[in-house]
XYZ file of C-alpha atoms in Angstrom:
481
model
C -3.448 10.605 2.849
C -3.070 7.287 4.370
C -4.462 4.459 3.272
C -7.202 1.985 5.525
C -4.408 -0.626 5.931
C -1.712 2.185 7.286
C -4.035 4.199 9.617
C -4.232 2.843 13.570
C -6.785 0.457 14.165
C -6.670 -0.872 17.452
C -8.927 -1.737 20.643
C -10.289 0.918 22.601
C -11.008 1.170 26.393
C -13.997 -0.677 26.453
C -14.554 1.614 29.877
C -14.967 4.903 27.889
C -17.800 5.729 25.606
C -17.963 3.579 22.674
C -19.214 5.485 19.657
C -21.846 4.278 16.802
C -20.013 3.931 13.050
C -21.886 6.609 11.030
C -23.911 3.716 9.433
C -25.041 2.480 12.563
C -25.883 6.407 13.715
C -28.392 6.548 10.803
C -30.452 3.284 11.371
C -30.027 4.174 15.317
C -31.477 8.145 13.988
C -34.451 6.132 11.942
C -35.522 3.708 14.242
C -36.066 6.877 16.858
C -38.686 7.980 14.357
C -40.582 4.878 13.487
C -40.019 2.456 16.270
C -40.345 -1.298 15.619
C -39.685 -0.742 11.853
C -38.605 -4.249 10.420
C -37.804 -2.533 6.878
C -33.834 -2.784 8.746
C -34.209 -6.480 9.557
C -31.201 -8.136 7.761
C -32.803 -10.845 5.748
C -33.070 -14.055 7.503
C -30.584 -16.750 7.320
C -32.831 -19.978 6.800
C -30.157 -22.841 6.708
C -31.114 -26.538 6.049
C -29.580 -29.425 8.131
C -30.140 -32.892 6.823
C -28.931 -35.567 8.741
C -28.349 -36.493 12.932
C -28.505 -33.289 14.464
C -27.231 -32.818 17.997
C -29.034 -29.436 19.401
C -26.382 -29.458 22.073
C -23.655 -28.896 20.108
C -26.218 -26.376 17.760
C -26.320 -24.308 21.109
C -22.782 -24.315 22.572
C -21.808 -23.268 18.609
C -24.442 -20.480 18.855
C -23.333 -19.265 22.624
C -19.559 -19.380 21.126
C -20.812 -17.000 18.345
C -21.742 -15.004 20.443
C -19.157 -15.078 23.001
C -16.396 -14.220 20.019
C -18.397 -11.231 18.416
C -18.992 -8.671 20.667
C -21.513 -6.898 18.183
C -23.654 -9.251 18.571
C -24.461 -8.639 21.977
C -24.295 -4.918 22.115
C -27.240 -2.819 22.554
C -27.715 1.176 21.337
C -27.920 3.114 24.904
C -28.715 6.834 24.959
C -27.449 9.559 27.311
C -28.892 12.941 26.892
C -30.367 11.961 23.506
C -26.896 10.453 22.399
C -25.972 7.085 21.421
C -23.600 5.021 22.580
C -22.070 1.395 22.238
C -23.376 -1.364 25.473
C -21.473 -3.995 25.205
C -23.426 -6.956 27.052
C -21.595 -10.613 28.538
C -22.055 -13.246 26.780
C -24.822 -15.337 28.322
C -26.463 -18.770 26.614
C -28.458 -18.004 23.762
C -32.052 -18.077 23.082
C -32.462 -20.781 21.292
C -35.887 -21.536 20.233
C -36.763 -25.077 19.167
C -40.260 -25.593 17.494
C -41.425 -29.638 15.949
C -42.898 -29.191 13.323
C -42.745 -33.066 11.671
C -45.978 -33.906 10.488
C -47.169 -36.833 7.997
C -47.989 -33.882 5.755
C -45.155 -32.153 4.087
C -47.313 -29.926 3.004
C -48.606 -28.845 6.290
C -45.306 -28.411 7.700
C -43.704 -26.383 4.668
C -46.919 -24.139 5.465
C -45.828 -23.819 8.960
C -42.147 -22.895 8.349
C -42.993 -20.570 5.961
C -45.138 -18.989 8.286
C -42.227 -18.873 10.901
C -39.621 -17.595 8.260
C -42.675 -14.536 7.386
C -43.377 -13.826 11.207
C -39.207 -13.951 11.870
C -38.417 -11.602 8.889
C -41.149 -8.726 9.806
C -40.504 -9.133 14.169
C -39.229 -5.876 15.219
C -36.156 -5.392 17.205
C -35.385 -3.169 20.416
C -31.914 -1.533 19.786
C -31.837 -0.559 23.117
C -32.937 -3.544 25.169
C -31.238 -6.583 22.537
C -30.778 -8.891 21.413
C -29.848 -7.749 18.079
C -30.288 -11.273 16.587
C -32.333 -14.283 17.367
C -31.819 -17.882 16.317
C -34.217 -20.394 15.970
C -34.577 -24.239 14.957
C -37.308 -25.578 13.141
C -37.552 -29.569 13.400
C -39.270 -30.824 9.881
C -38.617 -34.188 9.771
C -36.533 -36.810 11.527
C -33.546 -36.162 9.806
C -33.817 -32.152 8.797
C -33.640 -28.904 10.513
C -34.111 -25.691 9.450
C -31.782 -23.064 11.401
C -33.227 -19.496 10.890
C -31.381 -16.747 12.149
C -32.589 -13.134 12.149
C -30.608 -9.722 12.741
C -30.943 -6.232 12.194
C -28.783 -4.483 9.968
C -26.880 -2.367 12.898
C -25.536 -5.147 13.793
C -25.260 -7.402 10.563
C -24.249 -7.587 6.752
C -24.315 -9.693 3.697
C -20.576 -10.134 3.757
C -21.173 -11.174 7.543
C -23.557 -13.836 6.774
C -20.918 -15.623 5.207
C -19.066 -15.191 8.214
C -21.563 -16.726 10.669
C -22.267 -19.512 8.839
C -18.976 -20.081 8.180
C -18.085 -20.037 11.901
C -21.264 -21.591 12.898
C -20.082 -24.791 10.762
C -16.883 -24.897 12.395
C -17.570 -24.386 15.676
C -20.506 -26.928 15.551
C -17.985 -29.871 14.383
C -15.802 -28.758 17.673
C -18.805 -29.203 19.351
C -19.675 -32.073 18.127
C -15.993 -33.974 17.969
C -15.448 -32.820 22.019
C -12.483 -30.502 20.517
C -12.143 -27.134 21.938
C -14.837 -24.809 20.256
C -13.129 -22.152 17.910
C -9.734 -23.011 18.178
C -9.482 -23.177 14.284
C -10.600 -20.000 13.530
C -8.860 -16.620 13.007
C -7.842 -14.183 16.154
C -10.367 -11.286 16.612
C -7.621 -8.550 17.094
C -10.340 -5.861 17.139
C -13.746 -5.936 17.562
C -16.857 -4.141 15.490
C -16.831 -1.248 18.386
C -12.713 -0.852 17.736
C -13.955 -0.136 13.712
C -16.413 2.458 14.664
C -13.853 4.390 17.167
C -11.544 4.032 13.959
C -13.521 5.212 11.557
C -14.622 8.605 13.758
C -11.016 9.187 14.359
C -9.683 9.202 10.785
C -12.520 11.788 9.507
C -11.732 13.549 12.902
C -8.297 13.446 11.986
C -8.901 14.393 8.291
C -7.474 11.697 6.827
C -10.262 11.112 4.254
C -10.075 14.654 3.493
C -9.819 14.167 0.036
C -12.360 11.713 -0.095
C -14.656 14.061 0.516
C -13.651 16.458 -1.766
C -14.135 13.596 -5.024
C -17.554 13.135 -3.295
C -18.604 16.973 -3.119
C -17.417 17.939 -6.445
C -18.641 14.992 -7.781
C -21.963 15.438 -6.416
C -22.539 19.673 -6.738
C -25.044 20.344 -8.415
C -26.861 16.245 -9.120
C -30.165 15.962 -8.738
C -30.765 14.552 -5.350
C -33.638 12.595 -6.917
C -34.584 10.919 -10.352
C -38.139 11.480 -11.314
C -39.642 9.032 -12.289
C -43.615 9.292 -12.997
C -45.528 7.626 -10.433
C -48.572 5.489 -11.112
C -49.990 7.022 -7.942
C -49.441 10.180 -5.824
C -46.298 9.936 -3.133
C -47.612 9.666 0.515
C -46.281 12.260 2.916
C -44.496 9.433 5.063
C -43.422 6.655 3.681
C -44.390 2.951 4.914
C -41.144 1.790 3.104
C -43.552 -1.175 2.289
C -42.234 -3.360 -1.368
C -42.588 -5.946 -4.003
C -40.488 -6.735 -6.853
C -40.835 -8.692 -10.115
C -38.411 -11.178 -11.163
C -37.082 -13.106 -14.223
C -34.114 -14.674 -15.508
C -31.874 -13.250 -18.210
C -29.108 -15.271 -19.994
C -25.282 -14.146 -18.956
C -24.287 -15.002 -22.582
C -26.219 -11.514 -23.683
C -24.531 -9.686 -20.844
C -20.993 -11.006 -21.568
C -21.307 -10.581 -25.570
C -22.234 -6.346 -24.819
C -19.449 -6.304 -22.206
C -16.767 -7.875 -24.128
C -17.377 -5.973 -27.637
C -17.469 -2.862 -25.530
C -14.230 -3.998 -24.093
C -12.810 -4.666 -27.401
C -14.150 -0.951 -28.833
C -12.501 0.904 -25.688
C -8.883 -0.236 -26.294
C -7.637 1.767 -23.449
C -5.793 0.880 -20.545
C -9.049 1.787 -18.227
C -9.728 -1.754 -17.906
C -12.508 -4.265 -18.623
C -15.934 -3.404 -18.876
C -17.279 -6.080 -16.065
C -20.582 -7.129 -16.252
C -21.826 -4.998 -13.431
C -21.271 -1.936 -15.584
C -22.668 -3.274 -18.685
C -25.498 -3.988 -16.378
C -25.286 -0.504 -15.151
C -25.201 1.483 -18.441
C -28.498 -0.839 -19.547
C -30.571 0.191 -16.476
C -29.247 3.622 -17.163
C -31.007 3.341 -20.526
C -34.015 2.621 -19.026
C -34.022 5.068 -16.276
C -33.078 7.883 -18.927
C -36.198 6.431 -20.622
C -38.619 6.505 -17.848
C -37.711 9.818 -16.870
C -36.490 11.644 -19.646
C -32.960 13.108 -17.185
C -29.428 13.035 -18.422
C -27.952 13.420 -15.197
C -28.684 9.872 -13.368
C -27.618 9.277 -9.161
C -27.963 5.467 -8.786
C -27.293 4.448 -5.771
C -24.705 0.645 -5.048
C -23.225 -0.693 -2.364
C -19.715 -1.943 -1.303
C -18.454 -4.453 1.162
C -16.325 -1.342 2.812
C -13.971 -4.046 3.978
C -10.666 -2.189 2.909
C -8.795 -3.928 5.925
C -7.771 -7.491 5.942
C -8.342 -7.391 9.568
C -11.791 -6.556 8.987
C -12.854 -9.308 6.708
C -13.475 -12.088 10.001
C -15.892 -9.469 11.608
C -19.538 -9.695 11.777
C -20.843 -6.010 11.866
C -22.520 -3.446 9.707
C -19.540 -2.293 7.256
C -21.298 -1.635 4.328
C -21.231 1.289 2.441
C -23.555 3.372 -0.151
C -21.795 5.059 -3.716
C -23.821 7.356 -5.558
C -23.014 6.468 -9.056
C -23.946 9.869 -11.309
C -23.469 9.490 -15.130
C -23.800 11.567 -17.459
C -26.225 11.129 -20.412
C -25.903 14.474 -22.469
C -24.625 15.251 -25.429
C -26.394 12.662 -27.008
C -23.807 9.356 -26.704
C -23.503 6.740 -28.511
C -23.915 3.941 -26.740
C -20.105 2.986 -26.621
C -19.620 6.488 -24.872
C -22.111 5.766 -22.259
C -20.489 2.556 -21.365
C -16.696 4.205 -21.343
C -18.690 6.859 -18.729
C -19.690 4.141 -16.837
C -17.003 2.565 -16.336
C -15.004 5.839 -15.371
C -18.548 6.337 -12.609
C -17.713 2.898 -11.656
C -13.681 3.058 -11.052
C -13.732 6.322 -10.107
C -16.477 5.800 -7.041
C -13.873 2.704 -6.249
C -11.497 4.297 -5.694
C -13.030 6.771 -3.135
C -15.048 4.371 -1.607
C -14.010 4.526 1.954
C -16.354 8.198 2.433
C -19.405 6.865 5.188
C -22.314 7.749 3.345
C -23.918 9.543 6.286
C -20.503 11.682 6.422
C -21.502 12.397 2.791
C -25.085 13.366 3.236
C -23.495 15.491 6.044
C -21.485 17.444 3.901
C -24.542 17.809 0.645
C -27.062 18.585 2.812
C -29.916 17.390 0.693
C -33.451 18.625 1.173
C -34.766 15.640 3.794
C -38.309 14.143 2.777
C -39.981 11.818 5.464
C -41.153 9.818 1.594
C -37.458 9.474 0.309
C -34.182 8.518 0.985
C -31.393 10.867 0.928
C -29.117 11.464 -2.564
C -30.716 8.967 -4.302
C -34.429 7.043 -4.869
C -33.207 4.617 -7.383
C -30.692 1.729 -6.221
C -28.500 -0.634 -8.249
C -26.841 -3.869 -7.036
C -25.085 -7.118 -8.300
C -24.721 -10.297 -5.969
C -23.357 -13.313 -6.036
C -25.079 -15.775 -4.151
C -23.673 -18.529 -2.727
C -25.635 -21.959 -1.236
C -22.768 -22.077 1.315
C -22.936 -25.689 1.392
C -20.983 -27.159 4.588
C -20.755 -31.023 5.520
C -19.488 -31.706 9.113
C -19.724 -34.819 11.133
C -22.308 -36.190 8.196
C -24.355 -33.257 8.475
C -24.964 -31.810 5.328
C -25.680 -27.269 5.969
C -27.115 -26.092 3.122
C -28.358 -22.002 2.754
C -32.001 -21.263 1.106
C -33.293 -18.305 -0.271
C -36.027 -16.460 1.066
C -37.177 -13.620 0.057
C -39.522 -10.840 1.846
C -41.060 -8.030 0.326
C -39.862 -5.032 1.284
C -37.900 -1.681 -0.351
C -36.253 1.401 1.252
C -35.728 2.548 -2.307
C -38.619 3.918 -5.119
C -36.844 1.813 -7.497
C -34.272 -1.043 -6.912
C -32.708 -3.256 -9.953
C -30.754 -6.727 -8.390
C -28.944 -8.798 -9.978
C -28.056 -12.422 -8.466
C -25.526 -14.317 -10.027
C -25.681 -17.881 -8.557
C -23.352 -20.692 -8.702
C -25.951 -23.568 -9.102
C -26.403 -21.974 -12.383
C -23.582 -20.040 -13.886
C -25.613 -19.536 -17.249
C -28.313 -17.543 -16.396
C -28.945 -14.097 -13.505
C -31.906 -13.438 -12.008
C -33.528 -9.973 -11.725
C -35.120 -8.593 -9.345
C -36.882 -5.425 -9.711
C -37.720 -4.087 -5.995
C -40.367 -1.150 -6.230
C -42.821 0.825 -3.563
C -46.418 -0.510 -4.208
C -47.572 2.668 -2.859
C -46.416 4.855 -6.270
C -45.773 1.855 -8.895
C -48.193 -0.897 -10.077
C -46.888 -4.169 -10.874
C -47.332 -3.692 -14.598
C -45.638 -0.829 -15.023
C -42.719 -2.734 -13.278
C -42.501 -5.694 -15.323
C -42.745 -3.780 -18.198
C -39.498 -1.798 -17.022
C -37.814 -4.713 -16.234
C -38.952 -6.033 -19.860
C -37.030 -3.041 -21.046
C -33.851 -4.020 -18.588
C -33.787 -7.287 -20.606
C -33.959 -6.008 -24.470
C -31.415 -3.584 -23.652
C -28.687 -6.352 -22.937
C -30.309 -8.260 -25.787
C -30.353 -5.832 -28.493
C -27.281 -3.901 -27.624
C -24.714 -5.649 -29.756
C -21.140 -4.775 -31.827
C -23.788 -2.937 -34.282
C -25.310 -0.593 -31.549
C -22.140 0.172 -29.940
C -21.979 3.756 -32.189
C -25.923 4.086 -32.249
C -26.874 7.650 -30.163
C -28.696 7.417 -27.014
C -31.838 9.199 -28.806
C -31.567 5.940 -31.633
C -32.010 3.555 -29.339
C -35.792 3.814 -28.066
C -36.403 1.107 -31.222
C -34.090 -1.492 -29.529
C -36.140 -0.669 -26.088
C -39.892 -1.348 -27.968
C -41.385 -4.420 -27.207
C -40.821 -7.058 -29.962
C -44.339 -8.216 -31.594
C -43.797 -12.270 -31.002
C -43.331 -11.644 -27.068
C -41.071 -9.914 -24.835
C -37.494 -11.064 -24.956
C -38.889 -14.968 -24.901
C -35.252 -16.645 -26.023
C -33.387 -14.781 -23.771
C -35.777 -13.662 -20.746
C -38.394 -16.390 -18.088
C -40.546 -14.813 -15.601
């Protein structure tokens, strides 16, 4: 099978009909069913700018960014029910500038929060665009906040890092009077070329081996985890979301993976933090559902080629991690199974999730995602600090409630504090109470803290005692709300 690095990715004619990628087509279809639903808005990018700001230079940087990346000026056209990409000509961006300076810092912060909440839930028109918006909020004499909102159909988490790095470079070029973007990598291809290449590879059978792997791996798998709900499931989900959160010491996680790696002593590679926390998550999912055959969704960047790395666009792919918990395995055996599941999935990660859905044809529900309703993600949050011509740029965290899955565990490593891991348990409040989710998150904590070397030989059915709440409170030393 040709690898992604050797299979020909080249520019396609812009005069021909430009196909959507598989992921884009799914989001377009969802938008047709529920127009304007903001659930697939990307998380807001909130960038603090401290120092003397040249607003004209910001405008020039944004304009050049849009001209450089076709996907940011792309809309979805429809002809006879079939979608296609339509790339608009470059034009000046609509940069909204808001002056919220006030003697009252509390008032300024409140007005800024209102803008953030409004932008996070403001819908996009996929057929008209723009599918990315920029707002500049003046909060103090030498402090501004740049807010970037986009639809997932043109962006993803990796793209945010590209966008911030390039904006910093372009702003510096504009302030210094240099040619904009001269130091940025040349983009030999654009997102539309990637979408055409992805379709072409599937048509030529280049991913047939991956298709066979996934169809075999998921044949007979339960498509949904039956975690008992606190309320009856609605016929159509509003995709609302809420989350509970806390912090866990990374030392506990590292102790578990190190002890497991030492005990396994094979050539399959180390047990990573991702694998160790996924194993703990599976224990809680089993405890809550009683299932011994559990599929969890997780995401990969989807950029297997070097020439895709500097692009902005929707490349992320969802993998279905199916783990067998049957036979009352020991904790060590479970960790070995999790490692095998993760490594196998990564080896076959190029098959688009939406192509897999086509092949498996799961029963569809308006209130559930296809194939998986439980998710797990492990991220590294970077504050993305840059200093340009005396201006300090720093990315701020902003959370907005929304959940595409019944339940999703998100672990976030922070560069600012390597000793702690932030855990967020996102859930659908139409189905679950906050109390239920807090208890489940505490169980994840206890699983990580309590599963040491002495537990590696214990069987699945004997691990319940570790997950029971201690009499002196829930993981007070290791876990903080």
